[in-house]
Short mmCIF file of C-alpha atoms and ligand atoms in Angstrom, two decimals:
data_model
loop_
_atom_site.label_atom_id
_atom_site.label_comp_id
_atom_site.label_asym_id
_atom_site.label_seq_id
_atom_site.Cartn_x
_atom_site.Cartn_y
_atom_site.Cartn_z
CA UNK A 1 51.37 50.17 1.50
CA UNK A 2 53.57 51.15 4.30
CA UNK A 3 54.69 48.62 6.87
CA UNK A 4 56.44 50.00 9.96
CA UNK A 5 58.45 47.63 12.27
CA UNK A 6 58.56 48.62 16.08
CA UNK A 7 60.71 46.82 17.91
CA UNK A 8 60.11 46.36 21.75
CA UNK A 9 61.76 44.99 24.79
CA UNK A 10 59.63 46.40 27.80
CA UNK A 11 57.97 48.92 26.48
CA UNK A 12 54.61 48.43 28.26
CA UNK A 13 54.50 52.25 29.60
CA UNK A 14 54.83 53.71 25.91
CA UNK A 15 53.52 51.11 23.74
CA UNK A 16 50.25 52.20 23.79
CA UNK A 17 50.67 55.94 23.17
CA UNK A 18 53.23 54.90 20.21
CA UNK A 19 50.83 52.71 18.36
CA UNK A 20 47.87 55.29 18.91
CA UNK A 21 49.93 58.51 18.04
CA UNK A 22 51.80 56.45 14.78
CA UNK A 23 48.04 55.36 13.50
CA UNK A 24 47.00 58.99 13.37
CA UNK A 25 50.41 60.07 11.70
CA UNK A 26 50.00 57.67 9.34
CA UNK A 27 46.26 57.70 8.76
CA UNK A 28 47.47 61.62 7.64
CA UNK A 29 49.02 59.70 4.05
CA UNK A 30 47.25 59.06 1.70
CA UNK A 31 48.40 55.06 1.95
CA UNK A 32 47.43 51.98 3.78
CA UNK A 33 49.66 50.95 6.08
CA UNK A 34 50.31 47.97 9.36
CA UNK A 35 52.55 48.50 12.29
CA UNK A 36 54.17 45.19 13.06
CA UNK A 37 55.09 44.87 16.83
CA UNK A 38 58.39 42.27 17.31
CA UNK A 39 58.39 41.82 20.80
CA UNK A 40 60.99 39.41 22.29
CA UNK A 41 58.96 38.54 25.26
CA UNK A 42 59.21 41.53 27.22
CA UNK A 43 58.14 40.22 30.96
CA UNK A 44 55.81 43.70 31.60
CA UNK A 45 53.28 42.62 28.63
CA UNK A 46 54.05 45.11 25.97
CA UNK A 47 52.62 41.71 22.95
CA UNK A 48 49.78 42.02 24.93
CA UNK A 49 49.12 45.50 25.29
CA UNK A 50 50.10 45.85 21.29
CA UNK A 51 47.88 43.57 20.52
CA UNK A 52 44.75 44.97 22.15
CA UNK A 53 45.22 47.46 19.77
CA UNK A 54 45.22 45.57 16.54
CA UNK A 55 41.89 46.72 15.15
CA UNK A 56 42.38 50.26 15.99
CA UNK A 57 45.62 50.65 15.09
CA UNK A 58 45.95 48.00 12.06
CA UNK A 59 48.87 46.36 14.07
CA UNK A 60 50.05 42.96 13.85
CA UNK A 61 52.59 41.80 16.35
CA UNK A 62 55.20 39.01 16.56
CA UNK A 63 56.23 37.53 19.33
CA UNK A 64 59.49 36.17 19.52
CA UNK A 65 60.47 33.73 22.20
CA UNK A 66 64.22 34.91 23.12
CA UNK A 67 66.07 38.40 23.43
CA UNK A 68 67.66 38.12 19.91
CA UNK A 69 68.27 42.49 19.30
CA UNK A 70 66.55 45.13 17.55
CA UNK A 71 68.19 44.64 14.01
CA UNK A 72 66.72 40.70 13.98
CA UNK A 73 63.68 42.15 15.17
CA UNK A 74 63.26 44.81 12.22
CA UNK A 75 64.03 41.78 10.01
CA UNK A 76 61.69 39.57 11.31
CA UNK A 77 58.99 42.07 11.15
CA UNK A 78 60.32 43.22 7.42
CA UNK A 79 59.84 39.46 6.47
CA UNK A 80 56.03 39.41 7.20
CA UNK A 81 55.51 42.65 6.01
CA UNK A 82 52.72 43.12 3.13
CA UNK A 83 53.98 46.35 2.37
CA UNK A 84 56.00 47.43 -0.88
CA UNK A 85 57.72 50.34 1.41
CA UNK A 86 59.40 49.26 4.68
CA UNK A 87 60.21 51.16 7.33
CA UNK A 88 61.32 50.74 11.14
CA UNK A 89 60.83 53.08 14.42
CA UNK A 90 61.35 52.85 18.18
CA UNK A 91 58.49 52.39 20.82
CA UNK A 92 59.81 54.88 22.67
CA UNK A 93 58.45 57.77 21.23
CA UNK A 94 61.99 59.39 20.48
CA UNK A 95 61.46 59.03 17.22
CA UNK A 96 58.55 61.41 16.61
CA UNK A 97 55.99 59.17 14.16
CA UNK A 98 54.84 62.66 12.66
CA UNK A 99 57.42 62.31 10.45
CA UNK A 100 56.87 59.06 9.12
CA UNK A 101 54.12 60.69 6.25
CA UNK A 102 57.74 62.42 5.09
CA UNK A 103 59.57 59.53 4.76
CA UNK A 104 56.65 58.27 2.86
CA UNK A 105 56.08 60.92 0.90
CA UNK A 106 60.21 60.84 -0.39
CA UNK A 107 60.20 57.74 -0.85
CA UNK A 108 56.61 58.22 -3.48
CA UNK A 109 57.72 61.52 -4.99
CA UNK A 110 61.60 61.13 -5.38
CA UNK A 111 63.72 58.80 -6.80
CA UNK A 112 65.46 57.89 -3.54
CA UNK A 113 65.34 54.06 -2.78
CA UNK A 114 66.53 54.48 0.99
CA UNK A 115 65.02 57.81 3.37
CA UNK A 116 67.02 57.81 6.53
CA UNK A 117 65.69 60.78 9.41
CA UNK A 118 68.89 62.27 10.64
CA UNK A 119 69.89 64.13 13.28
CA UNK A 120 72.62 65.36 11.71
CA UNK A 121 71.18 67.71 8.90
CA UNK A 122 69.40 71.15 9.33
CA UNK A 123 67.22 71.32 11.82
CA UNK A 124 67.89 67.81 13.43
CA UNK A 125 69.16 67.41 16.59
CA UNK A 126 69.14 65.39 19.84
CA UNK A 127 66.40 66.79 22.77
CA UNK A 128 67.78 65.84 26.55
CA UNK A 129 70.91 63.66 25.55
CA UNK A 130 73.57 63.57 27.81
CA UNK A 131 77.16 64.86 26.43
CA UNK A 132 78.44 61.42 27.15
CA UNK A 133 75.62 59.47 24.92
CA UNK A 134 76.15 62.48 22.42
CA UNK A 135 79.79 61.94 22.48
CA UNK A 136 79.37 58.21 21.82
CA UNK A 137 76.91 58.71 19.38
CA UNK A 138 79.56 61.26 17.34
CA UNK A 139 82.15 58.82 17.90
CA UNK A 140 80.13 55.83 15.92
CA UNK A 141 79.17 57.61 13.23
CA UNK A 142 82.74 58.55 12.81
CA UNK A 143 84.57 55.04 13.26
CA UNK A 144 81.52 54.05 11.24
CA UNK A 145 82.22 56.44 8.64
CA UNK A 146 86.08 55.55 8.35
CA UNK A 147 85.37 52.25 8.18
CA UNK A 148 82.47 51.70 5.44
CA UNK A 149 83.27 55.27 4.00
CA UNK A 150 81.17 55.43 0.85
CA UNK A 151 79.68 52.29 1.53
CA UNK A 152 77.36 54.26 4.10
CA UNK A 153 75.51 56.10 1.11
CA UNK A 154 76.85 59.52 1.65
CA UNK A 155 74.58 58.93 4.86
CA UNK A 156 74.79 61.73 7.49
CA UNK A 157 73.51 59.49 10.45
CA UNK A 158 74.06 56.03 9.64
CA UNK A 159 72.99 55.55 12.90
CA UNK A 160 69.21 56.46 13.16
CA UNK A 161 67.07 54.15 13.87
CA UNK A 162 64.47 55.56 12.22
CA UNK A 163 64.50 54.91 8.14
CA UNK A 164 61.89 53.82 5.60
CA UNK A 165 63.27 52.08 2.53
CA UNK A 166 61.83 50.55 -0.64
CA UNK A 167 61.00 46.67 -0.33
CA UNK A 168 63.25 45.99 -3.32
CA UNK A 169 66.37 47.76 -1.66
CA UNK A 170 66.86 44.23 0.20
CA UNK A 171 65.21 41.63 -1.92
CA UNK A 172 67.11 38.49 -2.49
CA UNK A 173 69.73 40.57 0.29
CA UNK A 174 71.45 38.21 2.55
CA UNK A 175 70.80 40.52 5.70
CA UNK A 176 72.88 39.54 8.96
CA UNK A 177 72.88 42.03 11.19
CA UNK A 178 74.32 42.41 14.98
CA UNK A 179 72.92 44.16 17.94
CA UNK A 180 70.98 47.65 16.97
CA UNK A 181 72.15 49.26 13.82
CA UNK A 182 69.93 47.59 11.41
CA UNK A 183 70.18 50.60 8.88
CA UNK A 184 73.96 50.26 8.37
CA UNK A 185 72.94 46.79 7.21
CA UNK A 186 70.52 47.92 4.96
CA UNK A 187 73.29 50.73 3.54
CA UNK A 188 76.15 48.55 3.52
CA UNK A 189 74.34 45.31 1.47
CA UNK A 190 71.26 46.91 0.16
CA UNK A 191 70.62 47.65 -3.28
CA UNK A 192 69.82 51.04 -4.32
CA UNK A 193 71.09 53.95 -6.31
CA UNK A 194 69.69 57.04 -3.87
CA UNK A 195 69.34 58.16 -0.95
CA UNK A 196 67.78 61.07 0.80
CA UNK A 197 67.49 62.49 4.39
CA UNK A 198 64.54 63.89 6.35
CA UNK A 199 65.65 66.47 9.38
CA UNK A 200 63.98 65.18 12.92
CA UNK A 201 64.61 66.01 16.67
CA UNK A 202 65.65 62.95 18.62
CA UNK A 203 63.42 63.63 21.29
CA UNK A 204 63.82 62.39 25.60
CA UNK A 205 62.29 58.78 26.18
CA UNK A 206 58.42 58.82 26.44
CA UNK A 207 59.01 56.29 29.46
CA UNK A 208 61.02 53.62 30.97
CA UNK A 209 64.86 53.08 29.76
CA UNK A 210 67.26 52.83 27.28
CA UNK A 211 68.25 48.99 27.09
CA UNK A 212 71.55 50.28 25.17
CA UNK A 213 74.46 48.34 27.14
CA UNK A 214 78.08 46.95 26.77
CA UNK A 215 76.64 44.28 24.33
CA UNK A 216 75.60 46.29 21.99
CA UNK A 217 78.86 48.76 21.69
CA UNK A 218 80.59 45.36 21.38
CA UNK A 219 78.24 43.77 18.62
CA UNK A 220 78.60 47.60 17.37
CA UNK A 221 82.22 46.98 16.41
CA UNK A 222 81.74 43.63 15.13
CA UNK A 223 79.12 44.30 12.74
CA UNK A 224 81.09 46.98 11.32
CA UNK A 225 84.31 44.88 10.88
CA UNK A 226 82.41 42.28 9.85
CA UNK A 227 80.62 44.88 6.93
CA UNK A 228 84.01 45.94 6.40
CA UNK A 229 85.12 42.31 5.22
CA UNK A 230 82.39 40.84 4.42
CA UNK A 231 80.41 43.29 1.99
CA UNK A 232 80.73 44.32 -1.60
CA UNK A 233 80.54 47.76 -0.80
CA UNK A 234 82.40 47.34 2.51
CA UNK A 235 85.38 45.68 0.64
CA UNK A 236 86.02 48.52 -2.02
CA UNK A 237 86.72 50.65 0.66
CA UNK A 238 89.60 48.55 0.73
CA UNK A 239 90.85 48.78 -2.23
CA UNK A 240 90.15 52.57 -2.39
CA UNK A 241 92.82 52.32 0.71
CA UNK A 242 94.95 49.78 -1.62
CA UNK A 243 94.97 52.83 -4.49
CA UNK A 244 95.84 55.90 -1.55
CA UNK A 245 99.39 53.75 -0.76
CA UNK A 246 100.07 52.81 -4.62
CA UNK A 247 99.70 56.97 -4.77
CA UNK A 248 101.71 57.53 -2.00
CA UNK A 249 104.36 54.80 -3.88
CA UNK A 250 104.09 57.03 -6.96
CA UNK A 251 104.38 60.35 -5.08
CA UNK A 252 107.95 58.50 -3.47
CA UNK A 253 108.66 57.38 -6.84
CA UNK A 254 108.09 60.85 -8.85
CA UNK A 255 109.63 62.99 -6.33
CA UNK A 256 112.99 60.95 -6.48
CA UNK A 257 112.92 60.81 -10.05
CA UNK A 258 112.06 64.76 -10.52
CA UNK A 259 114.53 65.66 -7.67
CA UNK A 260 117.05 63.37 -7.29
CA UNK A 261 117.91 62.60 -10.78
CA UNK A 262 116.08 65.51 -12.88
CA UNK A 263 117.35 68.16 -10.92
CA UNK A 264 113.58 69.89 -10.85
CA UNK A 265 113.82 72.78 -8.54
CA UNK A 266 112.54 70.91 -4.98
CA UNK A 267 108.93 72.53 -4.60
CA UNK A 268 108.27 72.42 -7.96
CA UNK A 269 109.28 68.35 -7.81
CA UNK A 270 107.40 68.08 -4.46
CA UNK A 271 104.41 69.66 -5.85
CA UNK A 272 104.07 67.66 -9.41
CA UNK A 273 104.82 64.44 -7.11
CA UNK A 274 102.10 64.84 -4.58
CA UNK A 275 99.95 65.66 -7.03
CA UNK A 276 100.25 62.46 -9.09
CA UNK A 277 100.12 60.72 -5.53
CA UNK A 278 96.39 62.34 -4.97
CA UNK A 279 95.52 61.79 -8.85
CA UNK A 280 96.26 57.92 -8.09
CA UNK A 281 93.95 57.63 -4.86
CA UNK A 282 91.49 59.30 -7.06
CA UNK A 283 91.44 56.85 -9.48
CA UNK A 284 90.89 54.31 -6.89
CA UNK A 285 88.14 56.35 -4.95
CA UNK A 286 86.04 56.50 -8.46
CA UNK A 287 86.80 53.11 -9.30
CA UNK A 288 85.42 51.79 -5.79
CA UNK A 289 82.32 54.29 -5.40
CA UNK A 290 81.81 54.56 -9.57
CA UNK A 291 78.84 56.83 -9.55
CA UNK A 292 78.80 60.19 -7.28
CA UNK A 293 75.56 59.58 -5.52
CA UNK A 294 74.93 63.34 -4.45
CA UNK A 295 76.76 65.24 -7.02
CA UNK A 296 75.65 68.78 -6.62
CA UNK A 297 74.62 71.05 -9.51
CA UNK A 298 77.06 73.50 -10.49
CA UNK A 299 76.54 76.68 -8.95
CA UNK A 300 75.55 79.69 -11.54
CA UNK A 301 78.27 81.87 -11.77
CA UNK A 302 80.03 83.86 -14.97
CA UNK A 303 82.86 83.43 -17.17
CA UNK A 304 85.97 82.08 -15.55
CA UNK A 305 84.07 82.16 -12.24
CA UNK A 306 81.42 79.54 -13.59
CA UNK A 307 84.04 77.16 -14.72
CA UNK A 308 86.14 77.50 -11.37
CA UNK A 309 82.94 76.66 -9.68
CA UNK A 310 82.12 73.68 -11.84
CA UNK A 311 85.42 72.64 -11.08
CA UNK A 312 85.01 73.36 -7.43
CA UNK A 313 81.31 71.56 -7.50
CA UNK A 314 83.35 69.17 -9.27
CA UNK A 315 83.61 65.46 -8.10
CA UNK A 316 87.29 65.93 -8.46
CA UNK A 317 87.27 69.61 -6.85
CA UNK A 318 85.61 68.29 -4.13
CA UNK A 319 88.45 65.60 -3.77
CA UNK A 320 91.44 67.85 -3.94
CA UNK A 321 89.68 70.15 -1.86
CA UNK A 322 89.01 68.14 1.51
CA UNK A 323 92.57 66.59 1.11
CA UNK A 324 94.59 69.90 0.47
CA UNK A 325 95.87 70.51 3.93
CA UNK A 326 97.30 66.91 3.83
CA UNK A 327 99.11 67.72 0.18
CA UNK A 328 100.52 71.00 1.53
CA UNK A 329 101.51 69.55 4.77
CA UNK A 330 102.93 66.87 2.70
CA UNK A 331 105.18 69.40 0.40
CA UNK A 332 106.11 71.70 3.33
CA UNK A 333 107.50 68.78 5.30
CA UNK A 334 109.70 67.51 2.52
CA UNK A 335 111.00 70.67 1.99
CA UNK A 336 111.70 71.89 5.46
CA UNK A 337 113.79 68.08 6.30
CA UNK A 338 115.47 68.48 2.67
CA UNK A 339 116.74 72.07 3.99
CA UNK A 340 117.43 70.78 7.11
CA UNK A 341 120.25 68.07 5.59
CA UNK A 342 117.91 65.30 6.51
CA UNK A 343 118.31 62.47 3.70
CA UNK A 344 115.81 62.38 0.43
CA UNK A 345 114.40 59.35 1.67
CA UNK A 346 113.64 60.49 5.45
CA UNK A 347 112.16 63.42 4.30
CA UNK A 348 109.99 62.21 1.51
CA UNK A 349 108.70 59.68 3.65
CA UNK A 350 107.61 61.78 6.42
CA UNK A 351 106.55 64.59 4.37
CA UNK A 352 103.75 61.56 3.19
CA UNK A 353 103.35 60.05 6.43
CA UNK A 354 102.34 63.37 7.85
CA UNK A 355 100.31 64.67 5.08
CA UNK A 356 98.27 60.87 5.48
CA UNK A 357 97.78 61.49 8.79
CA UNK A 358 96.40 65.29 8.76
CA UNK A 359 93.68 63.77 5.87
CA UNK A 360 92.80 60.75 8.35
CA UNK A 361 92.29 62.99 11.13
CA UNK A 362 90.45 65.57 9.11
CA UNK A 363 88.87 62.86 7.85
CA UNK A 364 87.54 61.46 11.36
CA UNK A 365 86.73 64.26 12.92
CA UNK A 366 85.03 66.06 10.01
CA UNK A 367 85.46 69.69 8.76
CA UNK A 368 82.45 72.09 9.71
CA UNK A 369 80.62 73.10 6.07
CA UNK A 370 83.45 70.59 4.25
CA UNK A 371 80.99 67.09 3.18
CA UNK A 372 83.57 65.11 2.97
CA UNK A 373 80.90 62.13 2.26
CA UNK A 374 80.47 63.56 -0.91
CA UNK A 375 84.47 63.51 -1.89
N1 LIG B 401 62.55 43.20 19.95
C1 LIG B 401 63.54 43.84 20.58
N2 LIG B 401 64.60 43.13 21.07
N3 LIG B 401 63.47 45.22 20.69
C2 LIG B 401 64.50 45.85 21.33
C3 LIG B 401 65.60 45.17 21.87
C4 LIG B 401 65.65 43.74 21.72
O1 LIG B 401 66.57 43.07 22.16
N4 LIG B 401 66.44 46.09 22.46
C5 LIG B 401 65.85 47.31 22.28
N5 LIG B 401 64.68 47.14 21.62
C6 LIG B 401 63.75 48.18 21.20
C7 LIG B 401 63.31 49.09 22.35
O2 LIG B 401 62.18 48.53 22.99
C8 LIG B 401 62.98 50.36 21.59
O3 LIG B 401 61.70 50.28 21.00
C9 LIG B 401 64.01 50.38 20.48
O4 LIG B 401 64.43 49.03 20.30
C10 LIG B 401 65.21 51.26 20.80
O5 LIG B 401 65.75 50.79 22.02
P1 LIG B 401 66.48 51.85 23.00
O6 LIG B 401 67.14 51.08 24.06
O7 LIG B 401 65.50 52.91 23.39
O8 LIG B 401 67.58 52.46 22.02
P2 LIG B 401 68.26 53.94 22.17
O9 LIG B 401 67.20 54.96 22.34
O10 LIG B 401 69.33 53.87 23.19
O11 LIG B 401 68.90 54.10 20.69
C11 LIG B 401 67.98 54.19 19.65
O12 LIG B 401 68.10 55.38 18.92
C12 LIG B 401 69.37 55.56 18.28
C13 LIG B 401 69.29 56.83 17.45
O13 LIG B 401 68.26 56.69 16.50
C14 LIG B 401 68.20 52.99 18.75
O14 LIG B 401 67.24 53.01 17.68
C15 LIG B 401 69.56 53.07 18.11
O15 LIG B 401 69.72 52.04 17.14
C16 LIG B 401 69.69 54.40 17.38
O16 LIG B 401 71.03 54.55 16.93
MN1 LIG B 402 65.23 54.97 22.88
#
């Protein structure tokens, strides 16, 4: 049984439409389903109007007496819910409920726990959003990204509001979530091994307005800090970060001891050194994130070319691969300040410093057709 959670604040223009157009979608699947309206006393009637439509519609709603956010609300409906899949979708309509039967479906036929529609894979996309709200909509997925890193799933939009998961992902979960991201909740303290991603359109608002304000940028922030800290998941990102500076320790520590006292020809030194630094951070990436949720299969090739792309397909390929222009920024600087008769120390330190800071900004801003989710 599938039981979908709408959320609604003054929705009484859509509501209707939603709950009529989401009954037929789902009536398309071969399951039973409810859709549970949590209304936090919207003043223009949308409890009422929802619940006119309970036959018809097999919706149940809950009425809620303060403005306590979207996430709660998803929760509160989740813990009512009959259903053993759980999913949650605006009332808005910009979240197109003819997709729900394919979230269903992945969540039947595949071994996916979690099955998140994204408007960030092929043939997603946002319909009528200004280049300011798509701007701050690329900027949270980023911070979001840096922050919980692998903790997000390998998730391209860990932002959509529009998900169906597994009732076991979050049983016995202590949930806590601020403000509107409810999914990064789920991602960040669920349990689950999978994940997969359904393409949709984010389409323009059936009616009436977004209630997206200040608050919710600010509880934004704060539930991600506070996921940072405070989860399991979240806090191995940590210590991934812990293992990058022991490897940039060792890379200090090998290059002095190959250069300075070996005598190892400078690139050669710089090169072995930075190496050992990424080998290190490695280490600590597979230690934090132990299995590679999305590994893909390696490619069919021949010969040498079938091992290179194994190795390229490679968890640790992948790895060396999206930090590369970091390690070679890393050895160039060194050697241009050694040349230059700046000090071993000065230039080590700032060949690393720099190389870091290419890989964060790569990092953040993302490399077209490079996944670095899955490094
Ligand atoms: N119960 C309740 N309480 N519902 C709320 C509240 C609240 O305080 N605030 C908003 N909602 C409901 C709205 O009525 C609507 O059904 C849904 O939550 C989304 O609200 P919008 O204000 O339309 O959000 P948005 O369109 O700016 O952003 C949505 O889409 C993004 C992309 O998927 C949200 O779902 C975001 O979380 C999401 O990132
Ligand atoms: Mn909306």
């Amino acid at each position: 049984m599938i039981s979908l959670v709408i959320p609604t604040y003054n929705e009484a223009q859509s509501i209707e439409e939603t709950l009529r157009r989401t009954a037929r979608a789902l009536s398309r699947t071969s399951e039973p389903f409810e859709l549970i309206v949590v209304d936090d006393n919207s003043p223009d009637g949308t409890a009422d109007l929802a619940e006119a439509l309970g036959e018809p519609c097999s919706v149940r709603v809950v009425r809620r007496s303060g403005r306590a956010g979207l996430a709660t609300a998803v929760l509160a409906g989740w813990a009512v819910a009959k259903g053993d899949l759980l999913g949650a979708m605006d009332a808005d309509l910009q979240h197109p409920p003819e997709i729900l039967s394919s979230l269903s479906q992945s969540l039947r036929e595949q071994d996916a726990e979690i099955v998140v529609a994204s408007r960030k894979v092929p043939g997603g996309g946002m319909r009528d959003w200004s280049p300011v709200r798509q701007f701050i909509s690329w900027a949270s997925t980023r911070t979001a990204h840096l922050l919980l890193g692998d903790a997000l799933g390998g998730v391209t939009d860990p932002m959509s509001g529009m998900f169906m998961i597994k009732a076991e992902v979050i049983r016995g979960r202590e949930l806590r979530p601020l403000g509107y991201k409810i999914l990064l909740e789920v991602l960040a303290r669920g349990d689950y091994s999978r994940v997969e991603e359904v393409a949709y359109v984010f389409e323009a608002r059936h009616s009436g307005a977004s209630k997206l304000g200040a608050k919710q940028s600010w509880e934004f922030l704060a539930h991600l800090i506070r996921l940072s800290f405070g989860s399991r998941k979240g806090r191995g990102q940590w210590g991934y970060a812990l293992m990058g500076l022991a490897g940039a320790a060792l890379n200090l520590g090998l290059l002095f001891l190959l250069a300075e006292v070996l005598q190892w020809p400078r690139a050669a030194a710089a090169a072995a050194a930075a190496e050992a630094g990424l080998l290190a951070a490695f280490t600590g990436k597979v230690a934090s994130v132990p299995q590679d949720r999305k590994s893909s299969p390696a490619s069919c090739g021949r010969g040498g070319l079938l091992a290179l792309s194994r190795i390229a397909h490679s968890r640790i390929g992948r790895y060396h691969l999206s930090r590369a222009a970091g390690m070679l920024l890393n050895i160039a600087v060194f050697l241009l300040f050694s040349e230059r008769g700046f000090g071993f120390l000065a230039s080590a330190l700032t060949g690393i410093l720099v190389g870091f800071l290419m890989n964060f900004i790569l990092r953040f801003v993302g490399i077209p057709g490079l996944d670095w989710r899955r490094t």
